Amino acid sequence: MTSGRSTTGSSSPAKKATARAASPTSAPRSLARKASVAEVGEVGDAPGSSTPAYVVKEGEDPWTTAEIDAIRTRIESDMASLRAEVSDAEREVAALMRQSGDGAGDDQADAGSMTLEREQEMSLANNAREMLDQGQHALDRLANGSYGTCESCGQAIGKLRLEAAPRATLCVPCKSKQERR
């Protein structure tokens, strides 16, 4: 395993070359660069394992196979619940659409109320779809070994953050910057 100190600024070309030279030759170039930022190791430290390596913050233990499996299971479970929510919301919207055509004698307040309900259901369905996309993206990142790496700065996100929010793609500082915009 390779370890190093975390930096927030960009590294000089010499430091990047040193990090690449010190990394294992079988590691992808992107992981070799991150090796100077955080500890990288095979999940479960199984020799010859085909499981991708995941970046962790300095001072954190490497991801274990059990931890990765628990996160994958949680994401998949959340996605199953979200699919059910989307399906329910779509049925509700369809029912509200049918009802909106039946009201020959409805007044404006009834029509407005139905429109509000329909928009709320559509908003819930769209939110659930977005979370499904985020879940699929997290599963893809688990599969390709980029899980745990901030998509903005390339630093480690941190195990505690990922255990609390497994779909997170940004570290806390980058997420804070995004929310301030």
Short mmCIF file of N, CA and C in Angstrom, two decimals:
data_model
loop_
_atom_site.label_atom_id
_atom_site.label_comp_id
_atom_site.label_asym_id
_atom_site.label_seq_id
_atom_site.Cartn_x
_atom_site.Cartn_y
_atom_site.Cartn_z
N MET A 1 0.82 -1.18 0.00
CA MET A 1 0.00 0.00 0.00
C MET A 1 0.86 1.24 0.00
N THR A 2 0.35 2.28 -0.61
CA THR A 2 1.05 3.55 -0.67
C THR A 2 0.29 4.54 0.16
N SER A 3 0.97 5.38 0.93
CA SER A 3 0.27 6.40 1.70
C SER A 3 1.00 7.71 1.54
N GLY A 4 0.28 8.79 1.83
CA GLY A 4 0.88 10.11 1.71
C GLY A 4 0.02 11.11 2.43
N ARG A 5 0.42 12.36 2.39
CA ARG A 5 -0.33 13.42 3.06
C ARG A 5 -1.35 14.00 2.10
N SER A 6 -2.47 14.40 2.64
CA SER A 6 -3.52 15.02 1.84
C SER A 6 -3.20 16.48 1.61
N THR A 7 -3.38 16.93 0.36
CA THR A 7 -3.16 18.32 0.04
C THR A 7 -4.41 18.86 -0.62
N THR A 8 -4.65 20.15 -0.44
CA THR A 8 -5.82 20.75 -1.06
C THR A 8 -5.48 21.46 -2.35
N GLY A 9 -4.26 21.86 -2.54
CA GLY A 9 -3.85 22.55 -3.76
C GLY A 9 -3.41 21.56 -4.82
N SER A 10 -3.04 22.08 -5.98
CA SER A 10 -2.57 21.19 -7.03
C SER A 10 -1.11 20.86 -6.79
N SER A 11 -0.72 19.66 -7.19
CA SER A 11 0.66 19.20 -7.01
C SER A 11 1.51 19.67 -8.16
N SER A 12 2.78 19.80 -7.90
CA SER A 12 3.71 20.15 -8.97
C SER A 12 3.91 18.93 -9.85
N PRO A 13 4.34 19.14 -11.11
CA PRO A 13 4.58 18.00 -12.01
C PRO A 13 5.57 17.00 -11.42
N ALA A 14 6.56 17.48 -10.67
CA ALA A 14 7.56 16.57 -10.09
C ALA A 14 6.91 15.67 -9.04
N LYS A 15 6.02 16.26 -8.23
CA LYS A 15 5.34 15.45 -7.21
C LYS A 15 4.43 14.41 -7.85
N LYS A 16 3.74 14.81 -8.95
CA LYS A 16 2.87 13.87 -9.66
C LYS A 16 3.68 12.72 -10.24
N ALA A 17 4.83 13.04 -10.82
CA ALA A 17 5.67 12.00 -11.40
C ALA A 17 6.18 11.06 -10.32
N THR A 18 6.53 11.61 -9.15
CA THR A 18 6.99 10.79 -8.04
C THR A 18 5.88 9.87 -7.56
N ALA A 19 4.67 10.39 -7.47
CA ALA A 19 3.53 9.57 -7.03
C ALA A 19 3.29 8.44 -8.01
N ARG A 20 3.38 8.74 -9.32
CA ARG A 20 3.18 7.69 -10.31
C ARG A 20 4.28 6.64 -10.23
N ALA A 21 5.50 7.08 -10.02
CA ALA A 21 6.62 6.14 -9.96
C ALA A 21 6.51 5.26 -8.72
N ALA A 22 5.98 5.77 -7.63
CA ALA A 22 5.90 5.01 -6.39
C ALA A 22 4.70 4.08 -6.35
N SER A 23 3.75 4.24 -7.27
CA SER A 23 2.53 3.43 -7.24
C SER A 23 2.77 2.08 -7.90
N PRO A 24 1.93 1.09 -7.57
CA PRO A 24 2.06 -0.22 -8.20
C PRO A 24 1.81 -0.10 -9.70
N THR A 25 2.51 -0.87 -10.48
CA THR A 25 2.39 -0.76 -11.93
C THR A 25 1.05 -1.27 -12.42
N SER A 26 0.37 -2.12 -11.64
CA SER A 26 -0.91 -2.63 -12.09
C SER A 26 -2.05 -1.66 -11.81
N ALA A 27 -1.82 -0.59 -11.04
CA ALA A 27 -2.88 0.37 -10.71
C ALA A 27 -3.11 1.28 -11.91
N PRO A 28 -4.37 1.63 -12.18
CA PRO A 28 -4.65 2.59 -13.24
C PRO A 28 -3.99 3.93 -12.93
N ARG A 29 -3.73 4.71 -13.97
CA ARG A 29 -3.04 5.98 -13.81
C ARG A 29 -3.79 6.91 -12.85
N SER A 30 -5.14 6.94 -12.90
CA SER A 30 -5.90 7.83 -12.02
C SER A 30 -5.71 7.43 -10.56
N LEU A 31 -5.62 6.13 -10.27
CA LEU A 31 -5.41 5.70 -8.90
C LEU A 31 -3.97 5.96 -8.46
N ALA A 32 -3.04 5.88 -9.42
CA ALA A 32 -1.65 6.15 -9.09
C ALA A 32 -1.49 7.59 -8.65
N ARG A 33 -2.18 8.53 -9.30
CA ARG A 33 -2.12 9.93 -8.93
C ARG A 33 -2.71 10.13 -7.55
N LYS A 34 -3.81 9.46 -7.25
CA LYS A 34 -4.48 9.61 -5.97
C LYS A 34 -3.73 8.92 -4.84
N ALA A 35 -2.80 8.04 -5.17
CA ALA A 35 -2.06 7.34 -4.12
C ALA A 35 -1.27 8.31 -3.27
N SER A 36 -0.86 9.44 -3.86
CA SER A 36 -0.13 10.43 -3.07
C SER A 36 -1.06 11.21 -2.15
N VAL A 37 -2.36 11.16 -2.41
CA VAL A 37 -3.34 11.91 -1.63
C VAL A 37 -3.90 11.06 -0.50
N ALA A 38 -4.16 9.79 -0.76
CA ALA A 38 -4.81 8.96 0.24
C ALA A 38 -4.32 7.53 0.10
N GLU A 39 -4.59 6.74 1.11
CA GLU A 39 -4.19 5.35 1.12
C GLU A 39 -5.06 4.56 0.15
N VAL A 40 -4.44 3.74 -0.69
CA VAL A 40 -5.16 2.94 -1.65
C VAL A 40 -4.75 1.49 -1.43
N GLY A 41 -5.72 0.61 -1.40
CA GLY A 41 -5.42 -0.81 -1.25
C GLY A 41 -6.52 -1.65 -1.83
N GLU A 42 -6.21 -2.90 -2.06
CA GLU A 42 -7.24 -3.81 -2.53
C GLU A 42 -8.25 -4.02 -1.43
N VAL A 43 -9.51 -4.09 -1.79
CA VAL A 43 -10.55 -4.36 -0.82
C VAL A 43 -10.29 -5.72 -0.22
N GLY A 44 -10.25 -5.80 1.08
CA GLY A 44 -10.00 -7.06 1.76
C GLY A 44 -8.55 -7.49 1.68
N ASP A 45 -7.72 -6.72 0.99
CA ASP A 45 -6.29 -7.03 0.83
C ASP A 45 -6.04 -8.46 0.34
N ALA A 46 -6.93 -8.97 -0.52
CA ALA A 46 -6.75 -10.31 -1.06
C ALA A 46 -5.76 -10.26 -2.21
N PRO A 47 -4.66 -11.04 -2.14
CA PRO A 47 -3.69 -11.02 -3.23
C PRO A 47 -4.33 -11.51 -4.52
N GLY A 48 -4.08 -10.80 -5.60
CA GLY A 48 -4.61 -11.22 -6.90
C GLY A 48 -6.09 -10.98 -7.04
N SER A 49 -6.70 -10.26 -6.12
CA SER A 49 -8.12 -9.99 -6.16
C SER A 49 -8.44 -9.10 -7.34
N SER A 50 -9.59 -9.35 -7.98
CA SER A 50 -10.00 -8.51 -9.10
C SER A 50 -10.91 -7.39 -8.62
N THR A 51 -11.13 -7.27 -7.33
CA THR A 51 -11.94 -6.21 -6.77
C THR A 51 -11.19 -4.90 -6.90
N PRO A 52 -11.88 -3.83 -7.35
CA PRO A 52 -11.18 -2.54 -7.48
C PRO A 52 -10.70 -2.00 -6.15
N ALA A 53 -9.69 -1.15 -6.21
CA ALA A 53 -9.19 -0.46 -5.02
C ALA A 53 -10.02 0.81 -4.83
N TYR A 54 -10.27 1.17 -3.60
CA TYR A 54 -11.05 2.37 -3.30
C TYR A 54 -10.22 3.31 -2.45
N VAL A 55 -10.27 4.59 -2.76
CA VAL A 55 -9.51 5.62 -2.07
C VAL A 55 -10.15 5.89 -0.71
N VAL A 56 -9.32 6.10 0.30
CA VAL A 56 -9.78 6.49 1.63
C VAL A 56 -8.96 7.69 2.08
N LYS A 57 -9.50 8.44 3.03
CA LYS A 57 -8.76 9.58 3.58
C LYS A 57 -7.60 9.08 4.42
N GLU A 58 -6.61 9.94 4.58
CA GLU A 58 -5.47 9.61 5.42
C GLU A 58 -5.96 9.33 6.84
N GLY A 59 -5.47 8.25 7.42
CA GLY A 59 -5.85 7.87 8.78
C GLY A 59 -7.03 6.92 8.83
N GLU A 60 -7.72 6.71 7.71
CA GLU A 60 -8.83 5.76 7.68
C GLU A 60 -8.32 4.39 7.27
N ASP A 61 -8.98 3.36 7.78
CA ASP A 61 -8.65 2.01 7.37
C ASP A 61 -9.15 1.79 5.94
N PRO A 62 -8.47 0.94 5.16
CA PRO A 62 -8.95 0.64 3.81
C PRO A 62 -10.35 0.00 3.86
N TRP A 63 -11.07 0.16 2.78
CA TRP A 63 -12.39 -0.45 2.68
C TRP A 63 -12.25 -1.97 2.74
N THR A 64 -13.12 -2.61 3.50
CA THR A 64 -13.15 -4.06 3.52
C THR A 64 -14.22 -4.54 2.56
N THR A 65 -14.13 -5.78 2.17
CA THR A 65 -15.15 -6.35 1.29
C THR A 65 -16.52 -6.29 1.95
N ALA A 66 -16.59 -6.54 3.24
CA ALA A 66 -17.86 -6.50 3.96
C ALA A 66 -18.45 -5.08 3.93
N GLU A 67 -17.62 -4.05 4.10
CA GLU A 67 -18.11 -2.68 4.06
C GLU A 67 -18.64 -2.32 2.68
N ILE A 68 -17.92 -2.69 1.66
CA ILE A 68 -18.35 -2.41 0.28
C ILE A 68 -19.64 -3.17 -0.02
N ASP A 69 -19.71 -4.44 0.39
CA ASP A 69 -20.93 -5.22 0.17
C ASP A 69 -22.12 -4.60 0.89
N ALA A 70 -21.91 -4.10 2.11
CA ALA A 70 -23.00 -3.47 2.88
C ALA A 70 -23.47 -2.20 2.17
N ILE A 71 -22.55 -1.42 1.64
CA ILE A 71 -22.94 -0.20 0.92
C ILE A 71 -23.68 -0.56 -0.36
N ARG A 72 -23.17 -1.53 -1.10
CA ARG A 72 -23.82 -1.97 -2.34
C ARG A 72 -25.24 -2.46 -2.03
N THR A 73 -25.39 -3.25 -0.97
CA THR A 73 -26.71 -3.77 -0.59
C THR A 73 -27.65 -2.64 -0.22
N ARG A 74 -27.13 -1.66 0.53
CA ARG A 74 -27.96 -0.52 0.93
C ARG A 74 -28.43 0.28 -0.28
N ILE A 75 -27.53 0.53 -1.21
CA ILE A 75 -27.89 1.27 -2.42
C ILE A 75 -28.94 0.51 -3.22
N GLU A 76 -28.73 -0.79 -3.40
CA GLU A 76 -29.68 -1.60 -4.16
C GLU A 76 -31.04 -1.65 -3.48
N SER A 77 -31.04 -1.73 -2.15
CA SER A 77 -32.30 -1.72 -1.40
C SER A 77 -33.02 -0.38 -1.55
N ASP A 78 -32.26 0.71 -1.44
CA ASP A 78 -32.85 2.05 -1.64
C ASP A 78 -33.42 2.18 -3.04
N MET A 79 -32.72 1.64 -4.03
CA MET A 79 -33.19 1.73 -5.41
C MET A 79 -34.49 0.95 -5.60
N ALA A 80 -34.61 -0.21 -4.95
CA ALA A 80 -35.85 -0.98 -5.05
C ALA A 80 -37.02 -0.18 -4.45
N SER A 81 -36.79 0.46 -3.32
CA SER A 81 -37.83 1.30 -2.70
C SER A 81 -38.18 2.47 -3.60
N LEU A 82 -37.18 3.08 -4.21
CA LEU A 82 -37.42 4.22 -5.09
C LEU A 82 -38.21 3.80 -6.33
N ARG A 83 -37.91 2.62 -6.87
CA ARG A 83 -38.68 2.13 -8.02
C ARG A 83 -40.15 1.97 -7.65
N ALA A 84 -40.41 1.47 -6.45
CA ALA A 84 -41.79 1.32 -5.99
C ALA A 84 -42.45 2.70 -5.84
N GLU A 85 -41.71 3.68 -5.30
CA GLU A 85 -42.24 5.04 -5.16
C GLU A 85 -42.58 5.64 -6.52
N VAL A 86 -41.70 5.46 -7.50
CA VAL A 86 -41.94 5.99 -8.84
C VAL A 86 -43.19 5.35 -9.43
N SER A 87 -43.31 4.06 -9.29
CA SER A 87 -44.47 3.35 -9.81
C SER A 87 -45.76 3.84 -9.15
N ASP A 88 -45.74 3.99 -7.83
CA ASP A 88 -46.93 4.50 -7.11
C ASP A 88 -47.28 5.91 -7.55
N ALA A 89 -46.27 6.76 -7.67
CA ALA A 89 -46.51 8.14 -8.07
C ALA A 89 -47.06 8.21 -9.49
N GLU A 90 -46.54 7.38 -10.38
CA GLU A 90 -47.04 7.37 -11.76
C GLU A 90 -48.49 6.92 -11.81
N ARG A 91 -48.86 5.91 -11.00
CA ARG A 91 -50.26 5.47 -10.94
C ARG A 91 -51.15 6.58 -10.40
N GLU A 92 -50.67 7.28 -9.38
CA GLU A 92 -51.44 8.38 -8.78
C GLU A 92 -51.63 9.52 -9.77
N VAL A 93 -50.58 9.86 -10.52
CA VAL A 93 -50.69 10.92 -11.52
C VAL A 93 -51.69 10.51 -12.59
N ALA A 94 -51.63 9.25 -13.04
CA ALA A 94 -52.57 8.77 -14.05
C ALA A 94 -54.00 8.85 -13.54
N ALA A 95 -54.22 8.49 -12.28
CA ALA A 95 -55.56 8.56 -11.70
C ALA A 95 -56.03 10.01 -11.61
N LEU A 96 -55.14 10.92 -11.22
CA LEU A 96 -55.50 12.33 -11.14
C LEU A 96 -55.80 12.90 -12.52
N MET A 97 -55.08 12.45 -13.52
CA MET A 97 -55.34 12.91 -14.90
C MET A 97 -56.72 12.44 -15.36
N ARG A 98 -57.08 11.20 -15.04
CA ARG A 98 -58.41 10.70 -15.41
C ARG A 98 -59.49 11.50 -14.69
N GLN A 99 -59.28 11.80 -13.41
CA GLN A 99 -60.27 12.54 -12.63
C GLN A 99 -60.44 13.97 -13.15
N SER A 100 -59.40 14.56 -13.67
CA SER A 100 -59.48 15.95 -14.12
C SER A 100 -60.42 16.09 -15.31
N GLY A 101 -60.59 15.04 -16.10
CA GLY A 101 -61.50 15.09 -17.24
C GLY A 101 -62.94 14.79 -16.85
N ASP A 102 -63.17 14.23 -15.68
CA ASP A 102 -64.51 13.82 -15.27
C ASP A 102 -65.31 14.95 -14.63
N GLY A 103 -64.68 16.04 -14.28
CA GLY A 103 -65.35 17.08 -13.48
C GLY A 103 -66.09 18.10 -14.31
N ALA A 104 -67.20 17.72 -14.91
CA ALA A 104 -67.99 18.67 -15.70
C ALA A 104 -68.55 19.78 -14.82
N GLY A 105 -68.89 19.46 -13.57
CA GLY A 105 -69.48 20.45 -12.70
C GLY A 105 -68.52 20.99 -11.66
N ASP A 106 -67.22 20.66 -11.76
CA ASP A 106 -66.24 21.12 -10.77
C ASP A 106 -66.04 22.62 -10.86
N ASP A 107 -65.83 23.24 -9.73
CA ASP A 107 -65.52 24.67 -9.74
C ASP A 107 -64.01 24.88 -9.85
N GLN A 108 -63.59 26.13 -9.89
CA GLN A 108 -62.18 26.46 -10.08
C GLN A 108 -61.32 25.98 -8.91
N ALA A 109 -61.85 26.00 -7.71
CA ALA A 109 -61.08 25.54 -6.54
C ALA A 109 -60.78 24.05 -6.64
N ASP A 110 -61.76 23.26 -7.09
CA ASP A 110 -61.53 21.82 -7.26
C ASP A 110 -60.48 21.56 -8.34
N ALA A 111 -60.56 22.28 -9.44
CA ALA A 111 -59.58 22.11 -10.52
C ALA A 111 -58.19 22.50 -10.05
N GLY A 112 -58.10 23.59 -9.30
CA GLY A 112 -56.80 24.02 -8.77
C GLY A 112 -56.23 23.02 -7.80
N SER A 113 -57.08 22.46 -6.97
CA SER A 113 -56.66 21.45 -5.99
C SER A 113 -56.13 20.20 -6.68
N MET A 114 -56.84 19.78 -7.74
CA MET A 114 -56.39 18.60 -8.49
C MET A 114 -55.06 18.87 -9.19
N THR A 115 -54.92 20.07 -9.72
CA THR A 115 -53.67 20.44 -10.39
C THR A 115 -52.51 20.42 -9.40
N LEU A 116 -52.74 20.96 -8.21
CA LEU A 116 -51.70 20.96 -7.18
C LEU A 116 -51.31 19.53 -6.80
N GLU A 117 -52.29 18.66 -6.59
CA GLU A 117 -51.99 17.26 -6.25
C GLU A 117 -51.19 16.59 -7.35
N ARG A 118 -51.62 16.82 -8.61
CA ARG A 118 -50.92 16.21 -9.75
C ARG A 118 -49.48 16.69 -9.81
N GLU A 119 -49.25 17.99 -9.62
CA GLU A 119 -47.89 18.53 -9.66
C GLU A 119 -47.04 18.00 -8.51
N GLN A 120 -47.64 17.82 -7.34
CA GLN A 120 -46.89 17.25 -6.21
C GLN A 120 -46.48 15.81 -6.51
N GLU A 121 -47.40 15.02 -7.06
CA GLU A 121 -47.07 13.63 -7.39
C GLU A 121 -45.99 13.56 -8.47
N MET A 122 -46.08 14.45 -9.47
CA MET A 122 -45.07 14.47 -10.53
C MET A 122 -43.72 14.88 -9.96
N SER A 123 -43.70 15.82 -9.03
CA SER A 123 -42.46 16.25 -8.39
C SER A 123 -41.84 15.11 -7.59
N LEU A 124 -42.67 14.38 -6.84
CA LEU A 124 -42.17 13.23 -6.08
C LEU A 124 -41.58 12.17 -7.00
N ALA A 125 -42.27 11.90 -8.11
CA ALA A 125 -41.78 10.90 -9.06
C ALA A 125 -40.46 11.34 -9.68
N ASN A 126 -40.37 12.61 -10.04
CA ASN A 126 -39.12 13.12 -10.63
C ASN A 126 -37.97 13.07 -9.63
N ASN A 127 -38.24 13.40 -8.37
CA ASN A 127 -37.20 13.33 -7.34
C ASN A 127 -36.73 11.88 -7.16
N ALA A 128 -37.68 10.95 -7.12
CA ALA A 128 -37.31 9.53 -6.97
C ALA A 128 -36.50 9.05 -8.18
N ARG A 129 -36.86 9.50 -9.37
CA ARG A 129 -36.09 9.11 -10.57
C ARG A 129 -34.66 9.64 -10.49
N GLU A 130 -34.52 10.89 -10.02
CA GLU A 130 -33.18 11.47 -9.88
C GLU A 130 -32.35 10.67 -8.87
N MET A 131 -32.97 10.28 -7.77
CA MET A 131 -32.25 9.49 -6.77
C MET A 131 -31.91 8.10 -7.31
N LEU A 132 -32.78 7.55 -8.16
CA LEU A 132 -32.45 6.27 -8.83
C LEU A 132 -31.22 6.43 -9.71
N ASP A 133 -31.16 7.52 -10.45
CA ASP A 133 -29.99 7.78 -11.30
C ASP A 133 -28.73 7.90 -10.44
N GLN A 134 -28.83 8.60 -9.31
CA GLN A 134 -27.69 8.75 -8.41
C GLN A 134 -27.26 7.39 -7.86
N GLY A 135 -28.24 6.55 -7.52
CA GLY A 135 -27.93 5.21 -7.02
C GLY A 135 -27.22 4.37 -8.07
N GLN A 136 -27.70 4.45 -9.32
CA GLN A 136 -27.05 3.70 -10.40
C GLN A 136 -25.63 4.22 -10.63
N HIS A 137 -25.46 5.53 -10.53
CA HIS A 137 -24.12 6.12 -10.68
C HIS A 137 -23.19 5.61 -9.58
N ALA A 138 -23.70 5.51 -8.35
CA ALA A 138 -22.89 5.00 -7.24
C ALA A 138 -22.51 3.54 -7.49
N LEU A 139 -23.45 2.73 -7.98
CA LEU A 139 -23.14 1.33 -8.30
C LEU A 139 -22.10 1.24 -9.41
N ASP A 140 -22.21 2.12 -10.41
CA ASP A 140 -21.22 2.15 -11.49
C ASP A 140 -19.84 2.51 -10.94
N ARG A 141 -19.79 3.48 -10.02
CA ARG A 141 -18.52 3.89 -9.41
C ARG A 141 -17.94 2.75 -8.57
N LEU A 142 -18.79 1.98 -7.90
CA LEU A 142 -18.31 0.82 -7.15
C LEU A 142 -17.69 -0.19 -8.11
N ALA A 143 -18.33 -0.38 -9.26
CA ALA A 143 -17.85 -1.37 -10.23
C ALA A 143 -16.53 -0.94 -10.88
N ASN A 144 -16.37 0.37 -11.14
CA ASN A 144 -15.16 0.78 -11.86
C ASN A 144 -14.03 1.25 -10.95
N GLY A 145 -14.25 1.22 -9.63
CA GLY A 145 -13.18 1.55 -8.69
C GLY A 145 -13.05 3.02 -8.34
N SER A 146 -13.94 3.87 -8.86
CA SER A 146 -13.84 5.30 -8.56
C SER A 146 -14.69 5.70 -7.36
N TYR A 147 -15.37 4.76 -6.73
CA TYR A 147 -16.19 5.06 -5.56
C TYR A 147 -15.30 5.59 -4.44
N GLY A 148 -15.74 6.64 -3.80
CA GLY A 148 -14.98 7.22 -2.70
C GLY A 148 -14.07 8.36 -3.12
N THR A 149 -14.02 8.66 -4.41
CA THR A 149 -13.20 9.75 -4.93
C THR A 149 -14.12 10.91 -5.32
N CYS A 150 -13.81 12.11 -4.84
CA CYS A 150 -14.60 13.29 -5.16
C CYS A 150 -14.54 13.56 -6.67
N GLU A 151 -15.70 13.75 -7.28
CA GLU A 151 -15.74 14.01 -8.72
C GLU A 151 -15.29 15.42 -9.07
N SER A 152 -15.15 16.28 -8.08
CA SER A 152 -14.73 17.65 -8.35
C SER A 152 -13.22 17.82 -8.18
N CYS A 153 -12.69 17.41 -7.03
CA CYS A 153 -11.27 17.68 -6.74
C CYS A 153 -10.38 16.43 -6.80
N GLY A 154 -10.96 15.24 -6.83
CA GLY A 154 -10.17 14.01 -6.89
C GLY A 154 -9.67 13.52 -5.55
N GLN A 155 -10.00 14.22 -4.46
CA GLN A 155 -9.60 13.78 -3.13
C GLN A 155 -10.56 12.69 -2.64
N ALA A 156 -10.18 12.02 -1.56
CA ALA A 156 -11.05 11.01 -0.96
C ALA A 156 -12.25 11.69 -0.32
N ILE A 157 -13.43 11.09 -0.47
CA ILE A 157 -14.66 11.63 0.12
C ILE A 157 -14.68 11.35 1.62
N GLY A 158 -14.27 10.17 2.00
CA GLY A 158 -14.27 9.79 3.41
C GLY A 158 -15.30 8.70 3.68
N LYS A 159 -14.86 7.71 4.43
CA LYS A 159 -15.73 6.56 4.71
C LYS A 159 -16.97 6.94 5.50
N LEU A 160 -16.81 7.80 6.51
CA LEU A 160 -17.97 8.18 7.33
C LEU A 160 -19.05 8.86 6.48
N ARG A 161 -18.64 9.76 5.60
CA ARG A 161 -19.60 10.44 4.73
C ARG A 161 -20.29 9.44 3.81
N LEU A 162 -19.53 8.52 3.25
CA LEU A 162 -20.13 7.54 2.33
C LEU A 162 -21.03 6.55 3.05
N GLU A 163 -20.70 6.24 4.30
CA GLU A 163 -21.58 5.36 5.06
C GLU A 163 -22.89 6.07 5.39
N ALA A 164 -22.83 7.39 5.62
CA ALA A 164 -24.03 8.17 5.90
C ALA A 164 -24.81 8.48 4.63
N ALA A 165 -24.12 8.76 3.54
CA ALA A 165 -24.74 9.12 2.26
C ALA A 165 -24.03 8.35 1.15
N PRO A 166 -24.42 7.08 0.93
CA PRO A 166 -23.67 6.23 -0.02
C PRO A 166 -23.70 6.70 -1.47
N ARG A 167 -24.61 7.60 -1.82
CA ARG A 167 -24.66 8.10 -3.20
C ARG A 167 -23.80 9.35 -3.38
N ALA A 168 -23.10 9.80 -2.33
CA ALA A 168 -22.31 11.04 -2.40
C ALA A 168 -21.21 10.92 -3.45
N THR A 169 -21.05 11.99 -4.21
CA THR A 169 -19.99 12.02 -5.22
C THR A 169 -19.00 13.15 -4.97
N LEU A 170 -19.28 13.97 -3.95
CA LEU A 170 -18.41 15.09 -3.63
C LEU A 170 -17.96 15.02 -2.18
N CYS A 171 -16.73 15.45 -1.92
CA CYS A 171 -16.25 15.56 -0.54
C CYS A 171 -16.97 16.72 0.12
N VAL A 172 -16.87 16.83 1.43
CA VAL A 172 -17.58 17.88 2.16
C VAL A 172 -17.20 19.29 1.68
N PRO A 173 -15.91 19.61 1.53
CA PRO A 173 -15.58 20.97 1.06
C PRO A 173 -16.17 21.29 -0.32
N CYS A 174 -16.13 20.34 -1.25
CA CYS A 174 -16.67 20.59 -2.59
C CYS A 174 -18.19 20.69 -2.56
N LYS A 175 -18.83 19.88 -1.74
CA LYS A 175 -20.29 19.96 -1.61
C LYS A 175 -20.70 21.29 -0.99
N SER A 176 -19.94 21.77 -0.03
CA SER A 176 -20.21 23.08 0.58
C SER A 176 -20.09 24.19 -0.46
N LYS A 177 -19.05 24.13 -1.29
CA LYS A 177 -18.88 25.12 -2.36
C LYS A 177 -20.04 25.08 -3.33
N GLN A 178 -20.48 23.88 -3.69
CA GLN A 178 -21.59 23.72 -4.63
C GLN A 178 -22.87 24.32 -4.06
N GLU A 179 -23.12 24.10 -2.78
CA GLU A 179 -24.35 24.59 -2.17
C GLU A 179 -24.34 26.10 -1.98
N ARG A 180 -23.18 26.73 -1.91
CA ARG A 180 -23.09 28.19 -1.78
C ARG A 180 -23.39 28.90 -3.08
N ARG A 181 -23.30 28.22 -4.19
CA ARG A 181 -23.53 28.86 -5.51
C ARG A 181 -24.98 29.18 -5.71
#
